[in-house]
Coordinates of C-alpha atoms in Angstrom, one line a residue:
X149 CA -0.1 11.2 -8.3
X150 CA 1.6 14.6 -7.1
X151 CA 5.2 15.1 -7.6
X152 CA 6.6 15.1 -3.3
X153 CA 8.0 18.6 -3.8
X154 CA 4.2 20.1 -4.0
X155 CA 3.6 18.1 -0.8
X156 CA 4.5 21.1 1.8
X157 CA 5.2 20.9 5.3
X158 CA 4.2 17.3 5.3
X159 CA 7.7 16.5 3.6
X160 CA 9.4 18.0 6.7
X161 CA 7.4 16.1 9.2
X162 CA 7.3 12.7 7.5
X163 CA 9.8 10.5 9.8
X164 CA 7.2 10.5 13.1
X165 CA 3.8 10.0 10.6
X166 CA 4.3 6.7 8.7
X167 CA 3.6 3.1 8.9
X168 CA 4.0 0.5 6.3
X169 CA 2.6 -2.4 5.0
X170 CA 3.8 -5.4 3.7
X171 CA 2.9 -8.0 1.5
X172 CA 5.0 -11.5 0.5
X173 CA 5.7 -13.0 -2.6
X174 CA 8.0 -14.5 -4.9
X175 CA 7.2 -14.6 -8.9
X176 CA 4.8 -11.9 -7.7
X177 CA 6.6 -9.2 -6.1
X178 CA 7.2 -8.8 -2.5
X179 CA 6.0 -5.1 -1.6
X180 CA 6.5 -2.6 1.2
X181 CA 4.2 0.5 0.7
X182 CA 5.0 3.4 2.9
X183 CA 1.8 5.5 4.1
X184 CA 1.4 8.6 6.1
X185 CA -1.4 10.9 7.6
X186 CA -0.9 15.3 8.3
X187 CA -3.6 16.2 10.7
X188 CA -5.7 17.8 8.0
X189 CA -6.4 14.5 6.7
X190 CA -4.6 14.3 3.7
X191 CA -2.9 10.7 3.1
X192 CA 0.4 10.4 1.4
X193 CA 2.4 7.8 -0.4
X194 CA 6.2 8.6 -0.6
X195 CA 7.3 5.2 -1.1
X196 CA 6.4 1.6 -2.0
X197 CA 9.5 -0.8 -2.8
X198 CA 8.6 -4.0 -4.9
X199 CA 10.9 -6.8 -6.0
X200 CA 10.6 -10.4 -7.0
X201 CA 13.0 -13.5 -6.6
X202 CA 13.8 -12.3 -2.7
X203 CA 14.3 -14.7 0.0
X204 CA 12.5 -13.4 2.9
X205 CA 15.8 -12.5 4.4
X206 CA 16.9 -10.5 1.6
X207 CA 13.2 -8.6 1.8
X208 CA 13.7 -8.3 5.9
X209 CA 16.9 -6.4 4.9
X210 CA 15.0 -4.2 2.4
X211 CA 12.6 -3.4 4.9
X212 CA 15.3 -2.5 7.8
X213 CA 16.7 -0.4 5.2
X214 CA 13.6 1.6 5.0
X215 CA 12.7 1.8 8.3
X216 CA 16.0 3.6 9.0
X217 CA 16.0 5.7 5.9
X218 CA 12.3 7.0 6.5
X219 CA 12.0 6.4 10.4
X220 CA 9.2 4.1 9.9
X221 CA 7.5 3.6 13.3
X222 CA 5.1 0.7 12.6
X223 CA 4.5 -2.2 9.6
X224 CA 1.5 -4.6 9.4
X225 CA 2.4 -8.0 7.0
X226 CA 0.5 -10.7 4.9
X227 CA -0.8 -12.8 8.1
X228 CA -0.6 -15.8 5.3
X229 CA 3.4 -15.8 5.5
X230 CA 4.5 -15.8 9.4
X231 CA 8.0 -17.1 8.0
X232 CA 8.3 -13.8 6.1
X233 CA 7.2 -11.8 9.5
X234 CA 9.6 -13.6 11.2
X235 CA 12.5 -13.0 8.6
X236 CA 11.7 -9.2 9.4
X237 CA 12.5 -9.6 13.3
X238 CA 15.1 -11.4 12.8
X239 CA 16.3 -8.1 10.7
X240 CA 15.8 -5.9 13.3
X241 CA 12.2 -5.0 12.2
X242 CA 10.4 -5.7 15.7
X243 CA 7.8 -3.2 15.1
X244 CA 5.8 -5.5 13.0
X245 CA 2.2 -7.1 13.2
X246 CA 0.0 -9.1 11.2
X247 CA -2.3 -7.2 9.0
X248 CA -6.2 -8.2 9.9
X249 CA -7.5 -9.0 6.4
X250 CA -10.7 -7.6 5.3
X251 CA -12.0 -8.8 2.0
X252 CA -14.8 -6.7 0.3
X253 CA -16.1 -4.7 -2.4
X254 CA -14.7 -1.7 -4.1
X255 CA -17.0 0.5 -2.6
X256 CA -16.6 -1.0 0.7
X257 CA -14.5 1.6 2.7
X258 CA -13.2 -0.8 5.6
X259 CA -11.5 -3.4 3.1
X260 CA -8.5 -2.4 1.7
X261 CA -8.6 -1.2 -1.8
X262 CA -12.0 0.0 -1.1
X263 CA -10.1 2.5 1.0
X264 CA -7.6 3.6 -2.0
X265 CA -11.1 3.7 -3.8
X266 CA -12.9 6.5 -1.7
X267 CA -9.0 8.4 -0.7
X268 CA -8.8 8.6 -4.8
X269 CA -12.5 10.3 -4.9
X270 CA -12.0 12.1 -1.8
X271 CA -11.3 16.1 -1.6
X272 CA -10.0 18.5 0.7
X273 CA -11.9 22.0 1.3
X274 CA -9.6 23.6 -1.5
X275 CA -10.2 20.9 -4.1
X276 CA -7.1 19.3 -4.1
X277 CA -7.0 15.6 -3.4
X278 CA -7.0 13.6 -0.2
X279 CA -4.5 10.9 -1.4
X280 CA -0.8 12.0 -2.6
X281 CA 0.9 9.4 -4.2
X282 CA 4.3 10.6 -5.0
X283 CA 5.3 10.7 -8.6
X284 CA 8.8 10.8 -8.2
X285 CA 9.2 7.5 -6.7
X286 CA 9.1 4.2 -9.8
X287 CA 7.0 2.1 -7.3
X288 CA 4.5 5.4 -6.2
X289 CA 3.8 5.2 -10.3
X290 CA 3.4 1.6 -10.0
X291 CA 1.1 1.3 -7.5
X292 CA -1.1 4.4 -9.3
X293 CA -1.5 2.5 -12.1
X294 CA -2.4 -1.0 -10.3
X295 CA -5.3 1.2 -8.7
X296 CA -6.3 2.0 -11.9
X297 CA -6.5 -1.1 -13.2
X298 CA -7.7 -2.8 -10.2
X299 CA -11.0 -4.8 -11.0
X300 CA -13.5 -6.9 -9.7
X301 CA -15.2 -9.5 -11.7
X302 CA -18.0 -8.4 -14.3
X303 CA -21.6 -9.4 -12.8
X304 CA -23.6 -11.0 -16.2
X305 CA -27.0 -10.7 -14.2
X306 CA -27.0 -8.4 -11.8
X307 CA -30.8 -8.4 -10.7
X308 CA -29.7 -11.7 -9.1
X309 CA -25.8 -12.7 -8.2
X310 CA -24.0 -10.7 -6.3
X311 CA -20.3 -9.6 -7.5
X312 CA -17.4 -11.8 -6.0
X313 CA -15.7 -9.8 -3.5
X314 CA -12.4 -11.3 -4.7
X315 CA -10.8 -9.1 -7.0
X316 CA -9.1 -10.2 -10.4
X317 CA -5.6 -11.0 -9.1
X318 CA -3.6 -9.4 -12.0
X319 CA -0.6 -7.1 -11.7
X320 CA -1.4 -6.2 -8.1
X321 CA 0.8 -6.9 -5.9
X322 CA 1.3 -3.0 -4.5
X323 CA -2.6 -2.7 -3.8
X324 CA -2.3 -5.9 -2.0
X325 CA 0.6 -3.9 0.9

């Protein structure tokens, strides 16, 4: 977790590099996590909005809101709520698609907190880290520590079971955007 101003140029240039991705809920959180890419690779997180009790309306709002702010160019949602997707349209959101879910180990780089897992142990050539998750924002210090404490089942035997690929579902809910 870096604090934004130590991000450089990439701070400048952040309205035409971001997408964001979106995940429903209701006693859980509804989440919008803000990602971008500079073209040395390194991934940042300026901003990821979570708030429970929202109609999806209310969230589509919350999203237009943040497209507008940050100049957003592209958002992929939880494929499991097409009312919530909808709700975003109808906002004004129309640069939205269904997020192809992927459901897979920790270490498995092409699901998605197994890419948080190997951006976290990533480096650049100078040492400093890949992924920049900015520690001025209340939901960037969120989602840093639901990485940490993301977890998969413990295996009790492992010369014979495999691990569940389903994570424990606890206190998640930015990992899951």
């Amino acid at each position: 977790i870096v604090p934004r101003s130590r991000w450089g140029d990439f701070a400048r240039a952040l309205p035409s590099k971001l997408c964001g991705g979106i995940d429903f809920g209701w006693e859980n959180h509804s989440v919008v996590g803000i990602i971008g890419v500079d073209q040395e690779g390194r991934v940042y997180v300026p901003l990821v909005y979570g708030g429970a009790h929202l109609s999806d309306e209310e969230f589509g709002e919350i999203v237009r809101k943040i497209r507008d702010k940050l100049g957003v160019k592209l958002f992929f949602a939880d494929s499991a709520h097409p009312k919530g997707i909808e709700a975003i349209k109808l906002a004004g959101v129309l640069n939205i698609k269904k997020a192809e879910k992927h459901i897979g180990r920790a270490e498995d780089f092409s699901s998605g907190i197994g890419s948080i897992n190997y951006l976290m142990k990533r480096r650049m050539p100078d040492g400093s880290p890949v992924l920049k998750v900015n520690a001025e924002d209340r939901g960037c210090r969120v989602l840093d520590r639901e990485i940490r404490h993301y977890r998969h089942p413990d295996n009790p035997h492992p010369e014979t079971k495999a691990v569940s690929e389903r994570p424990i579902h606890v206190g998640d809910d930015r990992c899951d955007a």
